[in-house]
PDB file of C-alpha atoms in Angstrom:
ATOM      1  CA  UNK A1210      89.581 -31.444 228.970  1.00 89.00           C
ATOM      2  CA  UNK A1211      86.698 -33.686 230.321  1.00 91.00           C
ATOM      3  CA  UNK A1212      88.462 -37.055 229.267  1.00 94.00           C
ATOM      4  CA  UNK A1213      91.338 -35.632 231.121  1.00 94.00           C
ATOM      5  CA  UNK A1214      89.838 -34.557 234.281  1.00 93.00           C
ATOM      6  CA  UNK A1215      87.479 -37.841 234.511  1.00 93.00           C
ATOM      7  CA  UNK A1216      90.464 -40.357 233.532  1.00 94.00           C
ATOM      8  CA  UNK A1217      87.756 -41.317 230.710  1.00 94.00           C
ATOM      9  CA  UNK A1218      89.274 -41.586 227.104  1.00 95.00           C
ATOM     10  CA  UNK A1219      86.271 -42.067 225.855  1.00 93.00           C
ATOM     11  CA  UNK A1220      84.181 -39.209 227.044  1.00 91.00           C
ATOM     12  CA  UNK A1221      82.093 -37.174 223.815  1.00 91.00           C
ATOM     13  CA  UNK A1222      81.049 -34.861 225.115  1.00 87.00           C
ATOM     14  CA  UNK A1223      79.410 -32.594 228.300  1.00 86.00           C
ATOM     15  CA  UNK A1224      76.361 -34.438 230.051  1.00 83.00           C
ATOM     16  CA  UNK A1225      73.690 -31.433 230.045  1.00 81.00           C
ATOM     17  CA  UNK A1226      70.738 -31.487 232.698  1.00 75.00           C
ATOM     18  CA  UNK A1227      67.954 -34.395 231.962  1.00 74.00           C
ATOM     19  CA  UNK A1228      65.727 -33.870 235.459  1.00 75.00           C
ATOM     20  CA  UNK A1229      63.614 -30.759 236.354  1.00 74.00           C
ATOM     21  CA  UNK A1230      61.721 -27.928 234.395  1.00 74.00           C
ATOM     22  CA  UNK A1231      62.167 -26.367 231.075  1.00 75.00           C
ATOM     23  CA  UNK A1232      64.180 -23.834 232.712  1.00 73.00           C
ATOM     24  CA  UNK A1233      67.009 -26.367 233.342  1.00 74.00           C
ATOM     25  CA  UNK A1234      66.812 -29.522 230.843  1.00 74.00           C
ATOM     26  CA  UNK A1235      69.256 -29.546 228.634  1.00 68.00           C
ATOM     27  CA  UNK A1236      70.446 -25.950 229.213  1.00 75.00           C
ATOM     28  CA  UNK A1237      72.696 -26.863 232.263  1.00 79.00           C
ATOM     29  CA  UNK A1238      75.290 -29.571 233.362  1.00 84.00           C
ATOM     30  CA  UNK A1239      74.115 -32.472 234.829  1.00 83.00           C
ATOM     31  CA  UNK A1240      74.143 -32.241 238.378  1.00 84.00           C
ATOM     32  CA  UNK A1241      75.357 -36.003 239.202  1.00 84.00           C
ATOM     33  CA  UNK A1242      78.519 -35.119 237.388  1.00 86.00           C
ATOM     34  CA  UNK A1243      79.293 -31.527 237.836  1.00 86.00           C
ATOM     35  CA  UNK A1244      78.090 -31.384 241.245  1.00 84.00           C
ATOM     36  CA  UNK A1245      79.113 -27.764 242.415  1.00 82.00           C
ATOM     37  CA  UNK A1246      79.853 -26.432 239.536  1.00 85.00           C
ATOM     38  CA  UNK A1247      78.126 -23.074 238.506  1.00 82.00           C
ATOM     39  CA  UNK A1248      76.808 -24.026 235.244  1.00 81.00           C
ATOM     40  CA  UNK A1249      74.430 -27.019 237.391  1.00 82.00           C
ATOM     41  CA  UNK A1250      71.025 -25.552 237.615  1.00 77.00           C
ATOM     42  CA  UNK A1251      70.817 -25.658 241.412  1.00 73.00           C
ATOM     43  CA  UNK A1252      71.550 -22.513 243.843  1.00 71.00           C
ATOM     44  CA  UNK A1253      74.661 -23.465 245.541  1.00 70.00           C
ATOM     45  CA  UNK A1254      76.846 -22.527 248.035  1.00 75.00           C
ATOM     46  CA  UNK A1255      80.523 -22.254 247.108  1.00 77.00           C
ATOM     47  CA  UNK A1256      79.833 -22.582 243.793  1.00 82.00           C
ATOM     48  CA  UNK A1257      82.533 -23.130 241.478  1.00 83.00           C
ATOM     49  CA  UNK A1258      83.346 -21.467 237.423  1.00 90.00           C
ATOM     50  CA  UNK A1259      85.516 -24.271 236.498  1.00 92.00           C
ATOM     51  CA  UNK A1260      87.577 -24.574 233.819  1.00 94.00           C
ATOM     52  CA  UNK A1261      84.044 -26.083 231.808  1.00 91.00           C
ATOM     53  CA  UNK A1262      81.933 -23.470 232.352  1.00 91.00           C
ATOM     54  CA  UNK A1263      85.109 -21.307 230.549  1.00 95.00           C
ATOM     55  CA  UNK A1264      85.316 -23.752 228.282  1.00 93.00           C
ATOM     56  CA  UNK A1265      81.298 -23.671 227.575  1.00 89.00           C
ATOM     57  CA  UNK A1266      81.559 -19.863 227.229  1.00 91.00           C
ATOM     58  CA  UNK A1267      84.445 -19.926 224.814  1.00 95.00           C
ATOM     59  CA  UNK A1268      82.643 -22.637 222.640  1.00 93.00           C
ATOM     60  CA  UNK A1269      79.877 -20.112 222.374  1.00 93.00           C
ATOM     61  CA  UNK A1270      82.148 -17.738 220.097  1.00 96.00           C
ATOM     62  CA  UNK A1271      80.421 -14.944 222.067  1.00 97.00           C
ATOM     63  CA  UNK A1272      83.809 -14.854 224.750  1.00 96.00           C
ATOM     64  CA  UNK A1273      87.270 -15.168 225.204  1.00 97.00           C
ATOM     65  CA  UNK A1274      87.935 -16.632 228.076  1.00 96.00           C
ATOM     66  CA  UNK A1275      91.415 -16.856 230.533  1.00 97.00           C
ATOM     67  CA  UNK A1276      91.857 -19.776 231.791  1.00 96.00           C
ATOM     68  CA  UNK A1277      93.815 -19.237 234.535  1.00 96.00           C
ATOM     69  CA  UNK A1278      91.075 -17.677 236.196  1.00 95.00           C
ATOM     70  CA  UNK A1279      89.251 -21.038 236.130  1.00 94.00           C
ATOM     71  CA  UNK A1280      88.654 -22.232 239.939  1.00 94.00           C
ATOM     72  CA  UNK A1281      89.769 -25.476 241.084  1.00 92.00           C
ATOM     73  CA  UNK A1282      87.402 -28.434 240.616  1.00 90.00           C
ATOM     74  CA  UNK A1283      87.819 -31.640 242.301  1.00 91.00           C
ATOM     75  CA  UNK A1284      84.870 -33.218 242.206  1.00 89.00           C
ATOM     76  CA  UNK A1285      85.394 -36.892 240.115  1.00 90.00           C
ATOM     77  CA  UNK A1286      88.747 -36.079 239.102  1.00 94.00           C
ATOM     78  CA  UNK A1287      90.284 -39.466 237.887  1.00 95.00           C
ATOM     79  CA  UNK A1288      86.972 -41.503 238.976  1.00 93.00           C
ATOM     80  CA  UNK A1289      87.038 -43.013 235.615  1.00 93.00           C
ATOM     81  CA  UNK A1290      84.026 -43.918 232.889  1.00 92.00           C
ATOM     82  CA  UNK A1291      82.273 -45.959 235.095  1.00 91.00           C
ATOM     83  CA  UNK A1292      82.012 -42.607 237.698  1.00 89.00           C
ATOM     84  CA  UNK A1293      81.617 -40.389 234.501  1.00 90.00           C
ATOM     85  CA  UNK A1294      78.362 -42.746 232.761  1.00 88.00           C
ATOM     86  CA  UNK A1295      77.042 -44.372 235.352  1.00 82.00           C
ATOM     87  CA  UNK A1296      74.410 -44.170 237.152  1.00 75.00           C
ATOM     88  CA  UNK A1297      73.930 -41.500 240.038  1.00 67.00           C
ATOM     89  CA  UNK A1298      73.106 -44.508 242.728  1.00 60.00           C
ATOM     90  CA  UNK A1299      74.100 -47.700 242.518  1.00 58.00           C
ATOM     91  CA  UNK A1300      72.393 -50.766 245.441  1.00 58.00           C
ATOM     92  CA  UNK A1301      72.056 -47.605 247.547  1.00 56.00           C
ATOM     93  CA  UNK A1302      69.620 -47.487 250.492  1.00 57.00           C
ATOM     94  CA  UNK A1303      66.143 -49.081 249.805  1.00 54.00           C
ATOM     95  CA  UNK A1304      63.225 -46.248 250.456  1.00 48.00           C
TER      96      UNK A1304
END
């Protein structure tokens, strides 16, 4: 599902979050890649629960999840590995 989405066939896994307090590391997606997603550890308006977070659920064994109530998520679709592993800001603005 995420190799598809990205356009990265080489994709292991979910990125979880790596920034912030113990209340988000590594118990939400990373931000930079799942941007609006609900399962990032930000508040955010329009909010999406994405086919991941029903896929995250469903890996739990706790749910059973429908898919087709997944909402749409656009954000990187087909950006590739390089979108997918890279880094969050590349020669951006100097501070």
């Amino acid at each position: 599902m995420l190799r598809e989405h990205f356009g990265c066939d080489t994709i292991q896994g979910i990125f979880m979050e790596n920034e912030g307090t113990s209340g988000s590391i590594g118990s939400h997606f990373e931000r930079r890649i799942f941007h609006h997603e609900v399962m990032t550890s930000n508040d955010i308006d329009d909010a999406r629960i994405s086919k991941f977070t029903l896929a995250f659920l469903e890996g739990t064994g706790w749910y059973i999840v429908n898919y087709s109530m997944a909402e749409p998520f656009y954000w990187g679709k087909d950006q590739g590995c390089d979108f997918y592993n890279g880094p969050c800001l590349e020669d951006g603005p100097e501070s």
